[in-house]
Short mmCIF file of C-alpha atoms in Angstrom, two decimals:
data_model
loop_
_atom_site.label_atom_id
_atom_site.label_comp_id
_atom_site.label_asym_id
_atom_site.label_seq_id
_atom_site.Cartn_x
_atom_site.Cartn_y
_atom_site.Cartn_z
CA UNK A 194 28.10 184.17 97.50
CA UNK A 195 29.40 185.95 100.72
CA UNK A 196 26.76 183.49 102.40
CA UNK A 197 29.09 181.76 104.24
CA UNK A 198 32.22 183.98 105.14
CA UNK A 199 33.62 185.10 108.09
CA UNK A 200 36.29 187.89 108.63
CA UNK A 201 39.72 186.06 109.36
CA UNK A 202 41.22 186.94 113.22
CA UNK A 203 44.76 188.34 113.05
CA UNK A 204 46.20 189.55 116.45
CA UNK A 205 47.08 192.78 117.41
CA UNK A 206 46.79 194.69 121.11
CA UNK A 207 44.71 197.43 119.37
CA UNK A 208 41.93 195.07 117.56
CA UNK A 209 39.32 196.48 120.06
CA UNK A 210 39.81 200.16 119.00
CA UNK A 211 38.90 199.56 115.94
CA UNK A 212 35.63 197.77 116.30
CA UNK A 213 33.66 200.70 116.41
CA UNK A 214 34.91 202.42 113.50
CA UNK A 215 34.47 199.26 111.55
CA UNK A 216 31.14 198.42 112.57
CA UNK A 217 30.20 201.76 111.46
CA UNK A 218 31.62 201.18 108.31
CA UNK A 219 29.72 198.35 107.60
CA UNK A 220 26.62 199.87 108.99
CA UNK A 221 27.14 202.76 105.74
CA UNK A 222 27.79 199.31 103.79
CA UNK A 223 24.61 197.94 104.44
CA UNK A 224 22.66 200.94 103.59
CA UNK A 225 23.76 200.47 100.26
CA UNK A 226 23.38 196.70 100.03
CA UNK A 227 19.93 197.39 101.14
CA UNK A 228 19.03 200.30 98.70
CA UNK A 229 20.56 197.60 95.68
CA UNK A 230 18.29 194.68 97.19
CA UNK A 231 15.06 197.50 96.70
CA UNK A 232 16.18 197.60 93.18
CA UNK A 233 16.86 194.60 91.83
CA UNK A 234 13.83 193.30 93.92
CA UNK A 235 11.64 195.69 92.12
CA UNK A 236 13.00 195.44 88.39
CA UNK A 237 12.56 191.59 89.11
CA UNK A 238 9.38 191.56 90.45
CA UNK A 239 8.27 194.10 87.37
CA UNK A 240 9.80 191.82 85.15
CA UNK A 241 7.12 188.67 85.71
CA UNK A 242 4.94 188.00 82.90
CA UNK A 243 1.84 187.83 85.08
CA UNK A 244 -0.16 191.09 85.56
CA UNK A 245 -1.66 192.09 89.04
CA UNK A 246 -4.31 194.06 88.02
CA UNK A 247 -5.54 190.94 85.99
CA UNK A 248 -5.15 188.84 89.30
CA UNK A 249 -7.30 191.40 91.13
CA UNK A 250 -9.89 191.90 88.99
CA UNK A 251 -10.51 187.42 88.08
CA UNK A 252 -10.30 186.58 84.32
CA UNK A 253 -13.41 187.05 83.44
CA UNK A 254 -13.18 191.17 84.51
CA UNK A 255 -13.49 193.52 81.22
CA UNK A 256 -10.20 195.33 80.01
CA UNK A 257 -11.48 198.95 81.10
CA UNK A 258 -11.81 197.15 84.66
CA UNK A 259 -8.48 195.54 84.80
CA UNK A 260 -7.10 199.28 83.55
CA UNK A 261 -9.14 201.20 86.09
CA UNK A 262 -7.41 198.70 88.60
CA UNK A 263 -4.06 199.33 87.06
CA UNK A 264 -4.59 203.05 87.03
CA UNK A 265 -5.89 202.77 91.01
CA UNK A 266 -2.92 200.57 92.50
CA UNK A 267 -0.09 203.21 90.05
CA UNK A 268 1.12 199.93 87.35
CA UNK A 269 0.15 202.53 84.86
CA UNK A 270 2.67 204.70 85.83
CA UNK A 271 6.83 204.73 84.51
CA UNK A 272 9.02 202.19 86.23
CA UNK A 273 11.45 204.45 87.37
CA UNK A 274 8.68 206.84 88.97
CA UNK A 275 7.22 203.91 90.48
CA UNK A 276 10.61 203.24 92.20
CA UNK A 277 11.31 206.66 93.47
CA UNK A 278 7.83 206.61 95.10
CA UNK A 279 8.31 203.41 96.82
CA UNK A 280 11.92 204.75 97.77
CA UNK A 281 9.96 207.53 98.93
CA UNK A 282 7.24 205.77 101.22
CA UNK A 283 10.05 203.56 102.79
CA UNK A 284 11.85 206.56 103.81
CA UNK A 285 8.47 207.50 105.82
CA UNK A 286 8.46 203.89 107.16
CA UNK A 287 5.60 202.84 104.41
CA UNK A 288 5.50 199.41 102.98
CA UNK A 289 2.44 199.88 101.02
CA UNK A 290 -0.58 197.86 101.20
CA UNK A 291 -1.18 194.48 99.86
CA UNK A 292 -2.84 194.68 96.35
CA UNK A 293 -4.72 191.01 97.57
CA UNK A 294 -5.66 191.77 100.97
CA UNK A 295 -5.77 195.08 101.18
CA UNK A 296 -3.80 195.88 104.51
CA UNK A 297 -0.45 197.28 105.17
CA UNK A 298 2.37 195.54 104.62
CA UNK A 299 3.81 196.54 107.95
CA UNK A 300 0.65 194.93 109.51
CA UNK A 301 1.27 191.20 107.83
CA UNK A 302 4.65 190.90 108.53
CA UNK A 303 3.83 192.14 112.18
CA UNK A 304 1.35 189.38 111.98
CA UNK A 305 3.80 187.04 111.38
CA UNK A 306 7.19 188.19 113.20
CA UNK A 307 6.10 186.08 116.78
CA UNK A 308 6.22 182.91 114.63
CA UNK A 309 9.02 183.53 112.89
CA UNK A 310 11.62 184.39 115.91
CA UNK A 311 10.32 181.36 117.56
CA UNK A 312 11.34 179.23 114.84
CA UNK A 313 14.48 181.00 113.68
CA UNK A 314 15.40 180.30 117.78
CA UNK A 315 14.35 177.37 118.52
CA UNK A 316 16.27 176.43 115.35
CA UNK A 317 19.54 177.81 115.80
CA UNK A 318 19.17 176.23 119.34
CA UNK A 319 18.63 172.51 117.97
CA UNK A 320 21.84 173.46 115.30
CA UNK A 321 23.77 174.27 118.28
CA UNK A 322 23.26 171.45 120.10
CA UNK A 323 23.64 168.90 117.40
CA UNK A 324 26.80 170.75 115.89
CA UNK A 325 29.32 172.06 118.28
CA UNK A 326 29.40 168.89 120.30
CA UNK A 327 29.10 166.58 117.44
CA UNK A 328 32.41 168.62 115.68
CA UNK A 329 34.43 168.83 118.29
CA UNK A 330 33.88 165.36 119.31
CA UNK A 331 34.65 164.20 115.94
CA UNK A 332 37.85 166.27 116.04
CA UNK A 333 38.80 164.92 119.24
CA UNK A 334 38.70 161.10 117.48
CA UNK A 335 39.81 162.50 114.46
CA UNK A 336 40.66 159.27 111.90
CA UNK A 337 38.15 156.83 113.83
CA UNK A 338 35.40 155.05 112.93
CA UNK A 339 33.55 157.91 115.52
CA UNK A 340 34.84 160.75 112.85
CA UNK A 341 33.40 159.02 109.86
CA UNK A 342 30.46 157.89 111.28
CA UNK A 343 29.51 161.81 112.33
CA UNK A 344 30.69 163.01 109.39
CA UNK A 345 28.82 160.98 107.38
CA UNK A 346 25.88 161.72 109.27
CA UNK A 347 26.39 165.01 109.06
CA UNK A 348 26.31 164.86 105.24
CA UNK A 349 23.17 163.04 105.13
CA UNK A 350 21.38 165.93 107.62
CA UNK A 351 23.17 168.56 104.90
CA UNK A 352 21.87 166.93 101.81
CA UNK A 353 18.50 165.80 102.85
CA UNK A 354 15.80 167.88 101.58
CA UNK A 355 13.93 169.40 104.41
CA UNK A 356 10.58 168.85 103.49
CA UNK A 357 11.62 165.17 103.27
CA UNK A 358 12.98 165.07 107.01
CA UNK A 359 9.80 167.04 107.61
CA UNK A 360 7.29 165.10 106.63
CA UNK A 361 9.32 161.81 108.20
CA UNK A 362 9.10 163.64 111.50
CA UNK A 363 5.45 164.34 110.94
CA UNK A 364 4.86 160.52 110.42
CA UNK A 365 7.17 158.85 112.97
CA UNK A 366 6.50 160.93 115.90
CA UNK A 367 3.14 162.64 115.07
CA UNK A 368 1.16 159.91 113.43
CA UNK A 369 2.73 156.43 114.17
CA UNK A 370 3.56 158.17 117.92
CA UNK A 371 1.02 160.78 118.37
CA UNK A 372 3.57 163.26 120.61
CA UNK A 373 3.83 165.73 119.43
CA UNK A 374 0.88 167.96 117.24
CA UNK A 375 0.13 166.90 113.06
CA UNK A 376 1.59 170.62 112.46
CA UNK A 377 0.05 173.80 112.97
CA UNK A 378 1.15 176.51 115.65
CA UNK A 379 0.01 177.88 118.73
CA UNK A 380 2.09 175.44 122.19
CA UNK A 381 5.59 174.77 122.39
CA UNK A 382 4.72 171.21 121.34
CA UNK A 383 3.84 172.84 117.99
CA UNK A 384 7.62 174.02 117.86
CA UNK A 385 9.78 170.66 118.61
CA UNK A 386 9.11 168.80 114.87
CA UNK A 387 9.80 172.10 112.47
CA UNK A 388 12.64 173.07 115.09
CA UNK A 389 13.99 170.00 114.96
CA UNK A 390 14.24 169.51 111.18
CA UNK A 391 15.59 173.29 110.55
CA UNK A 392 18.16 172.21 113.28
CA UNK A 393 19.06 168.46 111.51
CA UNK A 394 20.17 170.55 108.00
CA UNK A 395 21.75 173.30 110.02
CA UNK A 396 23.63 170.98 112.55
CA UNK A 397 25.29 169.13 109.49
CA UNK A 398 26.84 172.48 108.71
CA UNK A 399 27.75 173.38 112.13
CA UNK A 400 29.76 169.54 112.61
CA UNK A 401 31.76 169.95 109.50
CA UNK A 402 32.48 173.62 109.88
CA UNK A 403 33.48 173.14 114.17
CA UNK A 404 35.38 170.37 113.66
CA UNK A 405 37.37 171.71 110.93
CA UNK A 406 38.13 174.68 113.14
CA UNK A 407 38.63 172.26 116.08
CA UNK A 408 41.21 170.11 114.59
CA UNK A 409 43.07 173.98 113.25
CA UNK A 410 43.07 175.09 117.27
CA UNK A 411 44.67 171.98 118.26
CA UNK A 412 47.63 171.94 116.10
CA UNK A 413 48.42 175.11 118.01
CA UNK A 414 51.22 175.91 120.34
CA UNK A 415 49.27 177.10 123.18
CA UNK A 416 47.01 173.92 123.28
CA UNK A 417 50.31 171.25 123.34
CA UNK A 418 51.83 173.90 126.37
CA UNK A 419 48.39 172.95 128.20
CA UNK A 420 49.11 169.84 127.65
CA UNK A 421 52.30 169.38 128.49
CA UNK A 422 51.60 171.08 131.97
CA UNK A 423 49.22 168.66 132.34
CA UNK A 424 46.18 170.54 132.35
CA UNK A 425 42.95 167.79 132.33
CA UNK A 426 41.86 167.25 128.64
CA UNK A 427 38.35 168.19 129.27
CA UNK A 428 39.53 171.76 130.19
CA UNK A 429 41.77 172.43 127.53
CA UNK A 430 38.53 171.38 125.45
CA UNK A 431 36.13 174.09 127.49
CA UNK A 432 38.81 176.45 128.16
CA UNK A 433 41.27 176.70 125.11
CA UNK A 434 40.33 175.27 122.26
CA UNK A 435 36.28 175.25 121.98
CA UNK A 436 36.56 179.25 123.05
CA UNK A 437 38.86 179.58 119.37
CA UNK A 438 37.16 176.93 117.32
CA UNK A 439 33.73 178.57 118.15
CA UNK A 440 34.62 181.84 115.63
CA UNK A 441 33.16 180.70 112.31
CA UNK A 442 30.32 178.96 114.06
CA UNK A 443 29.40 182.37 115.40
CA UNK A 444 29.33 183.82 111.47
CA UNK A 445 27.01 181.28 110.34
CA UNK A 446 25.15 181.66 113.67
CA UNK A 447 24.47 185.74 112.29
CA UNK A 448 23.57 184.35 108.91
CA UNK A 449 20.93 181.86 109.96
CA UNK A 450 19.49 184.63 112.06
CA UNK A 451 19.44 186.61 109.06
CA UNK A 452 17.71 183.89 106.69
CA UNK A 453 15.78 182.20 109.28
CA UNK A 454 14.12 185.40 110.12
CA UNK A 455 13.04 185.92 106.45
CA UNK A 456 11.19 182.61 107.48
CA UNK A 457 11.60 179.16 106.39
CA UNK A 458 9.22 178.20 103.38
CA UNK A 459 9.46 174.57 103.17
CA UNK A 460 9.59 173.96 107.00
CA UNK A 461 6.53 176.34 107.10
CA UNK A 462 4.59 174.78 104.82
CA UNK A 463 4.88 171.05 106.13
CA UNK A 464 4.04 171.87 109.50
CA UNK A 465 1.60 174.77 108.54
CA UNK A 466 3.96 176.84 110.64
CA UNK A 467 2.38 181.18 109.65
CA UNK A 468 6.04 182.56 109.67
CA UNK A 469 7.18 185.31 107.19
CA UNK A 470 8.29 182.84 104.09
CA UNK A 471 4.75 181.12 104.16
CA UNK A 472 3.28 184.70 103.59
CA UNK A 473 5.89 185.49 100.94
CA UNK A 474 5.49 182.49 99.02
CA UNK A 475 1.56 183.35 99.18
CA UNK A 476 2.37 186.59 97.89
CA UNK A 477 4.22 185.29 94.96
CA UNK A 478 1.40 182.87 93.78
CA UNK A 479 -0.91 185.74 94.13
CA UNK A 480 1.32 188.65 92.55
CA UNK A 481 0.93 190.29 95.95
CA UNK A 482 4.37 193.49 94.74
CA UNK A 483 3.60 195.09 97.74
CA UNK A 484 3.91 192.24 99.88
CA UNK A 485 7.12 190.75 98.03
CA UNK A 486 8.98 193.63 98.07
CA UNK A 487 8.55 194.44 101.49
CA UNK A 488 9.15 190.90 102.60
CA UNK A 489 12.30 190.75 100.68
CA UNK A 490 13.34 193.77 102.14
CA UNK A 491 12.95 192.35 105.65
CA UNK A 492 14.70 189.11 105.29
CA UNK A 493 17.84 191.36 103.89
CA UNK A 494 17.41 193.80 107.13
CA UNK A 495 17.68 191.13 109.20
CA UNK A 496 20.59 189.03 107.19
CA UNK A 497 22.80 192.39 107.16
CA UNK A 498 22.00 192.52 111.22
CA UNK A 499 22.51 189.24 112.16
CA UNK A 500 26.06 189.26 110.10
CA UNK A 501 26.95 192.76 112.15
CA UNK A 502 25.87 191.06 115.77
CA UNK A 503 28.19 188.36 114.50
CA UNK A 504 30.65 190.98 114.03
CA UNK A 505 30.62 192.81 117.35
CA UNK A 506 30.12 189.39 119.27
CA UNK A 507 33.81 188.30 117.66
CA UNK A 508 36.04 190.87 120.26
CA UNK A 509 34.07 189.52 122.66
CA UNK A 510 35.49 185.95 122.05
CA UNK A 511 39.19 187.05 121.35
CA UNK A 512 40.20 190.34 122.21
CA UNK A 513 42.89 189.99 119.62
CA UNK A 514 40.89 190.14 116.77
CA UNK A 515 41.49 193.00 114.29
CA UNK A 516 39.08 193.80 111.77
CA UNK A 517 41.61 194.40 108.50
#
């Protein structure tokens, strides 16, 4: 629900003395936010009606094998002492092993972390470049044909399903014009069509939200005094108002480093892209705990830190923000 906030500027001379202490604070925040994510992760994934040991051992296994299985891999165990031992082996940096593959945990999702920051920046990259100039140019014509037409465009990128603007990609400029790669991963060719279609979703969001914020910054005083002392249009645009307007973008910029990171399952599996979400989603179909919990735990690590860089990169913008 908080997906999409961002604290609200107020100004005040002091603002920068009291980044520190609140960054801190939310660092203590996010301990707990990620000690409640282990928990409801864990009663939820305890919760599903299928039983790993009986996806380990096949269906045709005997019960005393599926048991011997349970007993081996600790299902046999109490819930709650299952949960202070995984509390336990996370506090020594211990992910567990996959019940399916039998490796660390740490070990597949280091597998998969190159992938997944390439993707997660090469898409915030292609949402930046279609949103920020798309919003503030539609704020600029605000009431014109120009505004509705981006707008509108910027709904359609918002409400199209990704795997649909996937596989359109895949067929207009992979099959019909063979340019780029039919999926898969390994050149920066790879990259362009699932970069471009987490970017086409994102960069709806990014219009709407920048031009909203645009059209806010130029009602303001400071951009009519500019004006008035005739101060070329393009500058105020660069200098005054894009500098303000940019403040929410940067929130959502933290969150989509956040969920992007946790990887991108539908993009993934179109282009056969091996980020993070392709492994989860594996891991779900298989009844892979280990492997869900301590991707889970992962994508939340990096939503709380891309929503704290987002944070400290705010006084950076305006010195006059104060954290209330």
């Amino acid at each position: 629900s908080s997906a999409r906030r961002y604290a609200t500027p107020s100004t005040s001379r002091s603002g920068g003395e009291v980044v520190v202490p609140y960054l801190l604070k939310r660092l203590l925040q996010s301990v707990f936010v990620l000690l409640g994510i282990t928990l409801v992760t864990f009663l939820l994934v305890f919760l599903l009606p299928a039983d790993p040991a009986r996806m380990i051992a096949g269906r045709s296994a005997t019960v005393a094998t599926v048991q011997s299985i349970r007993h081996e891999l600790g299902l046999d165990r109490p819930l709650p002492v299952q949960y202070v031992s995984y509390l336990g082996a996370l506090l020594r940096g211990d992910l567990g092993r996959s019940y399916a593959q039998r490796a660390k945990v740490s070990d597949l999702i280091a597998s998969r972390f190159a992938p997944t920051v390439q993707l997660a920046l090469a898409g915030i990259l292609f949402e930046l470049l279609i949103g920020l100039p798309a919003g503030v140019a539609a704020a600029i014509r605000r009431g014109t044909r120009f505004d509705q037409a981006v707008m509108a465009l910027a709904f359609v990128g918002v409400s199209a399903p990704q795997f649909v603007v996937g596989l359109i990609l895949l067929y207009l400029f992979a099959f019909l014009l063979p340019v780029f790669p039919l999926g898969g991963y390994g050149t920066p060719l790879h990259l362009v069509l699932p970069a471009v279609a987490v970017g086409l979703a994102g960069g709806g969001w990014y219009a709407r939200v920048t031009r909203s914020a645009t059209i806010e910054v130029l009602r303001q005083d400071f951009v009519r005094t500019a004006r008035a002392k005739g101060v070329l249009p393009g500058r105020v645009v660069l200098k005054h108002v894009l500098k303000n307007a940019v403040l929410p973008v940067v929130a959502l910029v933290g969150l989509d480093i956040g969920v992007f990171m946790g990887g991108i399952v539908v993009v993934e599996s179109v282009f056969g892209w091996p980020g993070i979400g392709q492994m989860i989603w594996q891991a779900i179909q298989l009844v892979d705990i280990p492997v869900i919990m301590g991707g889970v735990l992962v994508t939340a690590l990096f939503v709380v830190v891309g929503n704290l860089l987002a944070d400290a990169v705010y006084p950076a913008l305006d010195p006059r923000v104060r954290y209330q």
